[in-house]
Amino acid sequence: MNINPEVFGFIAGGISSALFIPQIIKIFKEKSAEEISLLTCIIGIISSVLWLYYGVVKDSISMMVTNSISITITVFLLILKWKFSKSL
């Protein structure tokens, strides 16, 4: 049985991309983002941008897709942090 490694890339990347979704749901329910760390969001974006670049260099579609999604989700989390926090 020969499974394309990109399948595992999509699975791993999908799980990583979903990392902040529970936090986003919690922010919407509580209308508060005080507990969200700005530094964690910034590190997450930098990490995903670097992995995206690596995926482009290696021509790995799973890395490109999942890290693009991760960047989008983390930027959205930052926007929610800005909207629902008293201070950044």
PDB file of C-alpha atoms in Angstrom:
ATOM      1  CA  MET A   1       0.000   0.000   0.000  1.00  0.00           C
ATOM      2  CA  ASN A   2       1.563   3.227  -1.165  1.00  0.00           C
ATOM      3  CA  ILE A   3      -0.029   6.395   0.270  1.00  0.00           C
ATOM      4  CA  ASN A   4       0.988   9.756  -1.137  1.00  0.00           C
ATOM      5  CA  PRO A   5       2.796  11.773   1.598  1.00  0.00           C
ATOM      6  CA  GLU A   6       0.672  14.801   0.643  1.00  0.00           C
ATOM      7  CA  VAL A   7      -2.303  13.013   2.237  1.00  0.00           C
ATOM      8  CA  PHE A   8      -0.506  13.043   5.578  1.00  0.00           C
ATOM      9  CA  GLY A   9       0.482  16.660   4.931  1.00  0.00           C
ATOM     10  CA  PHE A  10      -3.157  17.623   4.491  1.00  0.00           C
ATOM     11  CA  ILE A  11      -4.185  15.730   7.637  1.00  0.00           C
ATOM     12  CA  ALA A  12      -1.422  17.248   9.786  1.00  0.00           C
ATOM     13  CA  GLY A  13      -1.882  20.701   8.292  1.00  0.00           C
ATOM     14  CA  GLY A  14      -5.638  20.525   8.698  1.00  0.00           C
ATOM     15  CA  ILE A  15      -5.291  19.723  12.378  1.00  0.00           C
ATOM     16  CA  SER A  16      -2.799  22.578  12.812  1.00  0.00           C
ATOM     17  CA  SER A  17      -5.066  24.934  10.884  1.00  0.00           C
ATOM     18  CA  ALA A  18      -7.941  24.109  13.223  1.00  0.00           C
ATOM     19  CA  LEU A  19      -5.883  24.994  16.295  1.00  0.00           C
ATOM     20  CA  PHE A  20      -7.478  28.402  16.932  1.00  0.00           C
ATOM     21  CA  ILE A  21     -11.040  27.605  15.882  1.00  0.00           C
ATOM     22  CA  PRO A  22     -12.170  26.714  19.445  1.00  0.00           C
ATOM     23  CA  GLN A  23     -10.781  30.059  20.634  1.00  0.00           C
ATOM     24  CA  ILE A  24     -12.655  31.924  17.900  1.00  0.00           C
ATOM     25  CA  ILE A  25     -15.903  30.205  18.898  1.00  0.00           C
ATOM     26  CA  LYS A  26     -15.269  31.073  22.559  1.00  0.00           C
ATOM     27  CA  ILE A  27     -14.632  34.744  21.695  1.00  0.00           C
ATOM     28  CA  PHE A  28     -17.928  34.969  19.813  1.00  0.00           C
ATOM     29  CA  LYS A  29     -19.841  33.306  22.658  1.00  0.00           C
ATOM     30  CA  GLU A  30     -18.289  35.410  25.425  1.00  0.00           C
ATOM     31  CA  LYS A  31     -17.756  38.631  23.417  1.00  0.00           C
ATOM     32  CA  SER A  32     -14.314  38.858  25.020  1.00  0.00           C
ATOM     33  CA  ALA A  33     -10.778  38.215  23.787  1.00  0.00           C
ATOM     34  CA  GLU A  34      -8.821  39.337  26.827  1.00  0.00           C
ATOM     35  CA  GLU A  35      -7.348  35.863  27.376  1.00  0.00           C
ATOM     36  CA  ILE A  36      -5.903  35.664  23.836  1.00  0.00           C
ATOM     37  CA  SER A  37      -2.161  36.283  23.733  1.00  0.00           C
ATOM     38  CA  LEU A  38      -1.097  38.806  21.099  1.00  0.00           C
ATOM     39  CA  LEU A  39       2.398  37.301  21.089  1.00  0.00           C
ATOM     40  CA  THR A  40       1.020  33.818  20.415  1.00  0.00           C
ATOM     41  CA  CYS A  41      -0.897  35.141  17.397  1.00  0.00           C
ATOM     42  CA  ILE A  42       2.158  36.941  16.036  1.00  0.00           C
ATOM     43  CA  ILE A  43       4.369  33.873  16.478  1.00  0.00           C
ATOM     44  CA  GLY A  44       1.685  31.726  14.818  1.00  0.00           C
ATOM     45  CA  ILE A  45       1.525  34.016  11.788  1.00  0.00           C
ATOM     46  CA  ILE A  46       5.309  34.174  11.426  1.00  0.00           C
ATOM     47  CA  SER A  47       5.566  30.391  11.735  1.00  0.00           C
ATOM     48  CA  SER A  48       2.835  29.785   9.156  1.00  0.00           C
ATOM     49  CA  VAL A  49       4.366  32.285   6.716  1.00  0.00           C
ATOM     50  CA  LEU A  50       7.719  30.503   6.986  1.00  0.00           C
ATOM     51  CA  TRP A  51       6.084  27.081   6.506  1.00  0.00           C
ATOM     52  CA  LEU A  52       4.150  28.475   3.543  1.00  0.00           C
ATOM     53  CA  TYR A  53       7.388  29.695   1.982  1.00  0.00           C
ATOM     54  CA  TYR A  54       8.966  26.293   2.591  1.00  0.00           C
ATOM     55  CA  GLY A  55       5.945  24.632   0.980  1.00  0.00           C
ATOM     56  CA  VAL A  56       6.319  26.855  -2.085  1.00  0.00           C
ATOM     57  CA  VAL A  57      10.031  26.061  -2.355  1.00  0.00           C
ATOM     58  CA  LYS A  58       9.353  22.316  -1.987  1.00  0.00           C
ATOM     59  CA  ASP A  59       6.286  22.513  -4.250  1.00  0.00           C
ATOM     60  CA  SER A  60       4.150  20.898  -1.542  1.00  0.00           C
ATOM     61  CA  ILE A  61       0.494  21.648  -2.182  1.00  0.00           C
ATOM     62  CA  SER A  62      -0.538  20.443   1.277  1.00  0.00           C
ATOM     63  CA  MET A  63       1.872  22.846   2.984  1.00  0.00           C
ATOM     64  CA  MET A  64       0.796  25.719   0.779  1.00  0.00           C
ATOM     65  CA  VAL A  65      -2.928  25.166   1.306  1.00  0.00           C
ATOM     66  CA  THR A  66      -2.922  24.387   5.014  1.00  0.00           C
ATOM     67  CA  ASN A  67      -0.521  27.175   5.969  1.00  0.00           C
ATOM     68  CA  SER A  68      -2.502  29.688   3.920  1.00  0.00           C
ATOM     69  CA  ILE A  69      -5.556  28.611   5.912  1.00  0.00           C
ATOM     70  CA  SER A  70      -3.591  28.871   9.177  1.00  0.00           C
ATOM     71  CA  ILE A  71      -2.493  32.414   8.323  1.00  0.00           C
ATOM     72  CA  THR A  72      -6.068  33.401   7.504  1.00  0.00           C
ATOM     73  CA  ILE A  73      -7.470  31.918  10.721  1.00  0.00           C
ATOM     74  CA  THR A  74      -4.756  33.509  12.882  1.00  0.00           C
ATOM     75  CA  VAL A  75      -5.213  36.925  11.260  1.00  0.00           C
ATOM     76  CA  PHE A  76      -8.955  36.574  11.912  1.00  0.00           C
ATOM     77  CA  LEU A  77      -8.163  35.761  15.549  1.00  0.00           C
ATOM     78  CA  LEU A  78      -6.037  38.922  15.725  1.00  0.00           C
ATOM     79  CA  ILE A  79      -8.929  40.950  14.339  1.00  0.00           C
ATOM     80  CA  LEU A  80     -11.217  39.484  16.993  1.00  0.00           C
ATOM     81  CA  LYS A  81      -8.594  40.258  19.630  1.00  0.00           C
ATOM     82  CA  TRP A  82      -8.572  43.869  18.476  1.00  0.00           C
ATOM     83  CA  LYS A  83     -12.392  44.057  18.329  1.00  0.00           C
ATOM     84  CA  PHE A  84     -13.238  42.326  21.618  1.00  0.00           C
ATOM     85  CA  SER A  85     -10.345  43.432  23.854  1.00  0.00           C
ATOM     86  CA  LYS A  86     -10.091  46.499  25.957  1.00  0.00           C
ATOM     87  CA  SER A  87      -6.369  46.571  25.264  1.00  0.00           C
ATOM     88  CA  LEU A  88      -3.983  44.931  22.834  1.00  0.00           C
TER      89      LEU A  88
END
